[in-house]
């Protein structure tokens, strides 16, 4: 009699375990589709924020707006990336693209918006800056930190 009860309990437990496993697998796709969105404002003459923190492997979407009166851009010379997608702005890739290093360049005129979506693959600190003459020296730069 007792053994039967134990068996039933065991059966319920394993049912519970498989139910949990089902939950995990069904929530996994939505977790993967999760995107870390970061708003980046360009001003005369600075970025807001000046530090961006992301985790390796997560999908990051940088939403840019040029809220200044001058043209600005967001540039990273080299950063290992799994993939990258850019929309908006003057996303000219033939700009500095001689070496085929992974790099970002999003140039925006006043009031324009742009978006870069990417996956960082290597932890580290990557400097971003504005490539307009004099802007970087004037303090228009920051750090993208991948942990
Ligand atoms: Cu600038």
Coordinates of N, CA and C and ligand atoms in Angstrom, one line a residue:
X1 N 0.8 -1.2 0.0 CA 0.0 0.0 0.0 C 0.9 1.2 0.0
X2 N 1.8 1.2 0.9 CA 2.7 2.4 1.1 C 3.5 2.6 -0.2
X3 N 3.9 1.5 -0.8 CA 4.7 1.6 -2.0 C 3.9 2.2 -3.1
X4 N 2.6 1.9 -3.1 CA 1.8 2.5 -4.2 C 1.7 4.0 -4.0
X5 N 1.6 4.4 -2.8 CA 1.5 5.9 -2.6 C 2.8 6.6 -3.0
X6 N 3.9 5.9 -2.7 CA 5.2 6.5 -3.0 C 5.3 6.6 -4.6
X7 N 4.8 5.5 -5.2 CA 4.9 5.5 -6.7 C 4.0 6.7 -7.3
X8 N 2.9 6.8 -6.7 CA 2.0 7.9 -7.2 C 2.6 9.3 -7.0
X9 N 3.2 9.4 -5.8 CA 3.9 10.7 -5.5 C 5.0 10.9 -6.5
X10 N 5.8 9.9 -6.7 CA 6.9 10.0 -7.7 C 6.4 10.4 -9.1
X11 N 5.2 9.7 -9.4 CA 4.6 10.1 -10.7 C 4.3 11.5 -10.8
X12 N 3.7 12.1 -9.7 CA 3.3 13.5 -9.7 C 4.5 14.4 -9.8
X13 N 5.5 14.0 -9.0 CA 6.7 14.8 -9.1 C 7.3 14.9 -10.5
X14 N 7.4 13.7 -11.1 CA 8.0 13.8 -12.5 C 7.1 14.5 -13.4
X15 N 5.8 14.5 -13.2 CA 4.9 15.3 -14.0 C 5.2 16.8 -13.8
X16 N 5.3 17.1 -12.5 CA 5.7 18.5 -12.2 C 6.9 18.9 -12.9
X17 N 7.9 18.0 -12.9 CA 9.2 18.4 -13.5 C 9.1 18.6 -15.0
X18 N 8.3 17.7 -15.6 CA 8.2 17.9 -17.1 C 7.3 19.2 -17.4
X19 N 6.4 19.5 -16.5 CA 5.6 20.7 -16.7 C 6.5 21.9 -16.6
X20 N 7.4 21.9 -15.6 CA 8.4 23.0 -15.5 C 9.2 23.1 -16.7
X21 N 9.7 22.0 -17.2 CA 10.6 22.0 -18.4 C 9.8 22.6 -19.6
X22 N 8.5 22.3 -19.7 CA 7.7 22.8 -20.8 C 7.7 24.3 -20.6
X23 N 7.5 24.8 -19.4 CA 7.4 26.3 -19.2 C 8.7 26.9 -19.7
X24 N 9.8 26.3 -19.3 CA 11.1 26.9 -19.6 C 11.2 27.0 -21.1
X25 N 10.9 25.9 -21.8 CA 11.1 25.9 -23.3 C 10.2 26.9 -24.0
X26 N 9.0 27.1 -23.4 CA 8.1 28.0 -24.1 C 8.4 29.5 -23.8
X27 N 9.1 29.7 -22.7 CA 9.5 31.1 -22.4 C 10.8 31.5 -23.0
X28 N 11.6 30.5 -23.4 CA 12.9 30.7 -23.9 C 12.9 31.6 -25.2
X29 N 12.0 31.4 -26.2 CA 12.1 32.2 -27.4 C 11.8 33.7 -27.1
X30 N 10.9 34.0 -26.2 CA 10.6 35.4 -25.9 C 11.8 36.0 -25.2
X31 N 12.5 35.2 -24.3 CA 13.7 35.8 -23.7 C 14.8 36.1 -24.7
X32 N 14.9 35.2 -25.7 CA 15.9 35.5 -26.7 C 15.6 36.7 -27.6
X33 N 14.3 36.9 -27.8 CA 13.8 38.0 -28.6 C 13.9 39.3 -27.9
X34 N 14.2 39.3 -26.6 CA 14.3 40.5 -25.8 C 15.5 41.3 -26.3
X35 N 15.2 42.6 -26.4 CA 16.2 43.5 -26.9 C 16.4 44.6 -25.8
X36 N 17.7 44.9 -25.6 CA 18.0 46.0 -24.7 C 18.1 47.3 -25.5
X37 N 17.1 48.2 -25.2 CA 17.1 49.4 -26.0 C 17.7 50.5 -25.2
X38 N 18.6 51.3 -25.9 CA 19.3 52.4 -25.3 C 19.1 53.6 -26.1
X39 N 18.6 54.7 -25.5 CA 18.5 55.9 -26.3 C 19.7 56.7 -26.1
X40 N 20.2 57.1 -27.3 CA 21.5 57.9 -27.3 C 21.1 59.3 -28.0
X41 N 21.3 60.3 -27.2 CA 21.0 61.7 -27.7 C 22.3 62.4 -28.1
X42 N 22.4 63.0 -29.2 CA 23.5 63.8 -29.6 C 23.2 65.2 -29.4
X43 N 24.1 65.9 -28.8 CA 23.9 67.4 -28.5 C 25.1 68.1 -29.0
X44 N 25.0 69.5 -28.8 CA 26.2 70.3 -29.2 C 26.9 70.7 -27.9
X45 N 28.0 70.1 -27.4 CA 28.6 69.0 -28.1 C 28.9 67.9 -27.2
X46 N 28.0 66.9 -27.1 CA 28.2 65.8 -26.2 C 27.2 64.7 -26.5
X47 N 27.5 63.5 -26.0 CA 26.5 62.4 -26.1 C 25.8 62.3 -24.7
X48 N 24.6 61.7 -24.8 CA 23.9 61.4 -23.6 C 23.3 60.1 -23.8
X49 N 23.6 59.0 -23.0 CA 24.6 59.1 -21.9 C 26.0 58.9 -22.5
X50 N 27.0 59.1 -21.6 CA 28.4 58.9 -22.0 C 28.9 57.5 -21.7
X51 N 28.1 56.7 -21.1 CA 28.5 55.3 -20.8 C 27.3 54.4 -21.1
X52 N 27.6 53.4 -21.9 CA 26.5 52.4 -22.3 C 27.0 51.1 -21.8
X53 N 26.1 50.4 -21.1 CA 26.5 49.1 -20.5 C 25.7 48.0 -21.2
X54 N 26.3 47.0 -21.8 CA 25.6 45.9 -22.4 C 26.2 44.6 -22.0
X55 N 25.5 43.5 -22.2 CA 26.1 42.2 -21.9 C 26.4 41.4 -23.2
X56 N 27.5 40.7 -23.1 CA 27.8 39.9 -24.3 C 26.7 39.0 -24.7
X57 N 26.4 38.9 -25.9 CA 25.4 38.0 -26.4 C 24.0 38.5 -26.5
X58 N 23.7 39.6 -25.8 CA 22.3 40.1 -25.9 C 22.2 41.0 -27.1
X59 N 21.0 41.1 -27.6 CA 20.7 42.0 -28.7 C 20.5 43.4 -28.2
X60 N 21.2 44.4 -28.7 CA 21.2 45.7 -28.2 C 20.7 46.6 -29.4
X61 N 19.8 47.5 -29.0 CA 19.3 48.4 -30.0 C 19.6 49.8 -29.5
X62 N 20.4 50.5 -30.3 CA 20.7 51.9 -29.9 C 19.8 52.8 -30.8
X63 N 19.1 53.6 -30.1 CA 18.2 54.6 -30.8 C 18.8 56.0 -30.7
X64 N 19.2 56.5 -31.8 CA 19.9 57.8 -31.9 C 18.9 58.9 -32.2
X65 N 19.2 60.0 -31.6 CA 18.5 61.3 -32.1 C 19.5 62.4 -32.0
X66 N 19.6 63.2 -33.1 CA 20.4 64.4 -33.1 C 19.6 65.5 -32.6
X67 N 19.7 65.8 -31.3 CA 19.0 67.0 -30.7 C 19.8 68.3 -30.8
X68 N 20.8 68.3 -31.5 CA 21.7 69.5 -31.6 C 21.4 70.3 -32.8
X69 N 22.1 71.4 -33.0 CA 22.0 72.2 -34.2 C 23.0 71.8 -35.2
X70 N 24.0 71.1 -34.8 CA 25.1 70.7 -35.7 C 24.9 69.2 -36.2
X71 N 25.5 68.8 -37.3 CA 25.5 67.4 -37.7 C 26.4 66.7 -36.7
X72 N 26.0 65.4 -36.3 CA 26.8 64.6 -35.4 C 26.8 63.2 -35.9
X73 N 27.8 62.4 -35.4 CA 27.7 61.0 -35.7 C 28.2 60.2 -34.5
X74 N 27.8 58.9 -34.6 CA 28.2 58.0 -33.5 C 29.2 57.0 -34.2
X75 N 30.4 57.0 -33.8 CA 31.4 56.1 -34.4 C 32.1 55.3 -33.4
X76 N 32.3 54.0 -33.8 CA 33.1 53.1 -33.1 C 34.1 52.5 -34.1
X77 N 35.4 52.6 -33.9 CA 36.3 52.2 -34.9 C 36.3 50.7 -35.1
X78 N 36.3 50.0 -34.0 CA 36.4 48.5 -34.2 C 35.8 47.8 -32.9
X79 N 34.9 46.9 -33.2 CA 34.3 46.1 -32.1 C 33.8 44.8 -32.7
X80 N 34.2 43.7 -32.0 CA 33.7 42.4 -32.5 C 32.2 42.3 -32.4
X81 N 31.5 42.0 -33.4 CA 30.1 41.9 -33.4 C 29.6 40.6 -34.1
X82 N 28.5 40.0 -33.5 CA 27.9 38.9 -34.2 C 27.2 39.3 -35.4
X83 N 26.5 40.4 -35.3 CA 25.7 40.9 -36.5 C 25.4 42.3 -36.2
X84 N 25.1 43.1 -37.2 CA 24.7 44.5 -37.0 C 23.8 44.9 -38.1
X85 N 22.9 45.8 -37.7 CA 21.9 46.3 -38.6 C 21.7 47.8 -38.4
X86 N 21.7 48.6 -39.4 CA 21.6 50.0 -39.2 C 20.4 50.5 -40.1
X87 N 19.6 51.4 -39.5 CA 18.6 52.1 -40.3 C 18.6 53.5 -39.9
X88 N 18.2 54.4 -40.9 CA 18.2 55.8 -40.7 C 19.5 56.4 -40.9
X89 N 19.5 57.7 -40.8 CA 20.8 58.5 -41.0 C 21.4 58.3 -42.3
X90 N 22.7 58.7 -42.4 CA 23.4 58.6 -43.6 C 24.3 57.4 -43.4
X91 N 23.8 56.2 -43.5 CA 24.5 55.0 -43.1 C 25.4 54.5 -44.3
X92 N 26.3 55.5 -44.6 CA 27.2 55.2 -45.7 C 28.3 54.2 -45.2
X93 N 28.4 53.1 -45.8 CA 29.4 52.1 -45.3 C 30.7 52.3 -46.0
X94 N 30.7 53.0 -47.1 CA 31.9 53.1 -47.9 C 32.7 54.3 -47.3
X95 N 32.4 54.7 -46.1 CA 33.0 55.9 -45.5 C 34.4 55.6 -45.0
X96 N 34.6 54.6 -44.1 CA 35.9 54.3 -43.7 C 36.2 52.8 -43.8
X97 N 35.5 52.2 -44.7 CA 35.4 50.8 -44.8 C 36.5 50.1 -45.6
X98 N 37.7 50.6 -45.4 CA 38.8 49.9 -46.2 C 39.2 48.6 -45.6
X99 N 39.6 48.7 -44.3 CA 39.8 47.4 -43.6 C 38.4 46.9 -43.2
X100 N 38.1 45.7 -43.3 CA 36.7 45.2 -43.0 C 36.5 44.9 -41.6
X101 N 37.1 45.7 -40.7 CA 36.9 45.6 -39.3 C 35.4 45.9 -39.0
X102 N 34.8 45.2 -38.0 CA 33.5 45.6 -37.6 C 33.5 47.0 -37.0
X103 N 32.7 47.9 -37.5 CA 32.7 49.2 -37.0 C 31.3 49.8 -37.2
X104 N 31.1 50.8 -36.4 CA 29.8 51.5 -36.4 C 30.0 52.9 -36.9
X105 N 29.1 53.4 -37.7 CA 29.1 54.8 -38.0 C 27.7 55.2 -38.3
X106 N 27.1 56.1 -37.5 CA 25.8 56.6 -37.7 C 25.8 58.1 -37.7
X107 N 25.7 58.7 -38.9 CA 25.7 60.2 -39.0 C 24.3 60.7 -39.1
X108 N 24.0 61.7 -38.3 CA 22.7 62.3 -38.3 C 22.7 63.8 -38.5
X109 N 21.8 64.3 -39.3 CA 21.6 65.8 -39.4 C 20.7 66.2 -38.3
X110 N 20.6 67.5 -38.1 CA 19.8 68.0 -37.0 C 18.4 67.4 -37.0
X111 N 17.9 66.9 -35.9 CA 16.5 66.4 -35.8 C 16.3 64.9 -36.4
X112 N 17.4 64.4 -37.0 CA 17.2 63.0 -37.5 C 17.3 61.9 -36.5
X113 N 16.7 60.8 -36.8 CA 16.8 59.6 -35.9 C 17.5 58.5 -36.7
X114 N 18.1 57.6 -35.9 CA 18.7 56.4 -36.5 C 18.8 55.3 -35.5
X115 N 19.0 54.1 -36.0 CA 19.0 52.9 -35.1 C 20.1 52.0 -35.5
X116 N 20.8 51.5 -34.6 CA 21.8 50.4 -34.8 C 21.4 49.3 -33.9
X117 N 21.2 48.1 -34.5 CA 21.0 46.9 -33.6 C 22.1 45.9 -33.8
X118 N 22.6 45.4 -32.7 CA 23.8 44.6 -32.9 C 23.9 43.6 -31.7
X119 N 24.8 42.7 -31.8 CA 25.1 41.8 -30.8 C 26.6 41.8 -30.5
X120 N 27.0 42.3 -29.3 CA 28.4 42.3 -29.0 C 28.9 40.9 -28.6
X121 N 30.0 40.6 -29.1 CA 30.5 39.2 -28.9 C 31.7 39.1 -28.0
X122 N 32.3 40.3 -27.7 CA 33.5 40.2 -26.9 C 33.5 41.3 -25.8
X123 N 33.7 40.8 -24.5 CA 33.7 41.8 -23.4 C 34.9 42.8 -23.6
X124 N 34.6 44.0 -23.1 CA 35.7 45.0 -23.2 C 35.1 46.4 -23.2
X125 N 35.9 47.4 -23.3 CA 35.5 48.8 -23.4 C 35.8 49.4 -24.7
X126 N 34.8 49.9 -25.4 CA 34.9 50.4 -26.7 C 34.6 51.9 -26.7
X127 N 35.5 52.7 -27.2 CA 35.2 54.1 -27.3 C 34.3 54.5 -28.4
X128 N 33.3 55.2 -28.1 CA 32.5 55.8 -29.2 C 32.7 57.3 -29.2
X129 N 32.6 57.9 -30.4 CA 32.9 59.3 -30.5 C 32.2 59.9 -31.7
X130 N 32.2 61.2 -31.7 CA 31.7 61.9 -32.9 C 32.8 62.3 -33.8
X131 N 32.7 61.9 -35.1 CA 33.8 62.1 -36.0 C 33.7 63.4 -36.8
X132 N 32.8 64.3 -36.4 CA 32.8 65.6 -37.0 C 34.0 66.4 -36.5
X133 N 34.7 67.2 -37.3 CA 35.9 67.8 -36.9 C 35.8 68.6 -35.6
X134 N 36.7 68.3 -34.7 CA 36.7 69.0 -33.4 C 35.8 68.5 -32.3
X135 N 34.8 67.7 -32.7 CA 33.8 67.3 -31.7 C 34.3 66.3 -30.7
X136 N 35.2 65.4 -31.1 CA 35.7 64.5 -30.2 C 36.6 65.2 -29.2
X137 N 37.4 66.1 -29.7 CA 38.3 66.9 -28.8 C 37.5 67.8 -27.8
X138 N 36.3 68.2 -28.3 CA 35.5 69.0 -27.4 C 34.7 68.2 -26.4
X139 N 34.9 66.9 -26.4 CA 34.3 66.1 -25.3 C 33.2 65.2 -25.8
X140 N 33.0 65.1 -27.1 CA 31.9 64.3 -27.6 C 32.4 62.9 -27.9
X141 N 32.4 62.2 -26.7 CA 32.8 60.8 -26.8 C 32.3 60.0 -25.5
X142 N 32.4 58.7 -25.5 CA 32.0 57.9 -24.4 C 32.4 56.5 -24.5
X143 N 32.0 55.7 -23.6 CA 32.4 54.3 -23.5 C 31.2 53.3 -23.6
X144 N 31.4 52.4 -24.6 CA 30.4 51.3 -24.6 C 31.1 50.1 -23.9
X145 N 30.5 49.7 -22.8 CA 31.1 48.6 -22.0 C 30.3 47.3 -22.2
X146 N 31.1 46.3 -22.7 CA 30.4 45.0 -22.9 C 30.9 44.0 -21.8
X147 N 30.0 43.5 -20.9 CA 30.4 42.7 -19.8 C 30.2 41.2 -20.1
Ligands
LIG1 CU1 29.3 65.9 -33.1

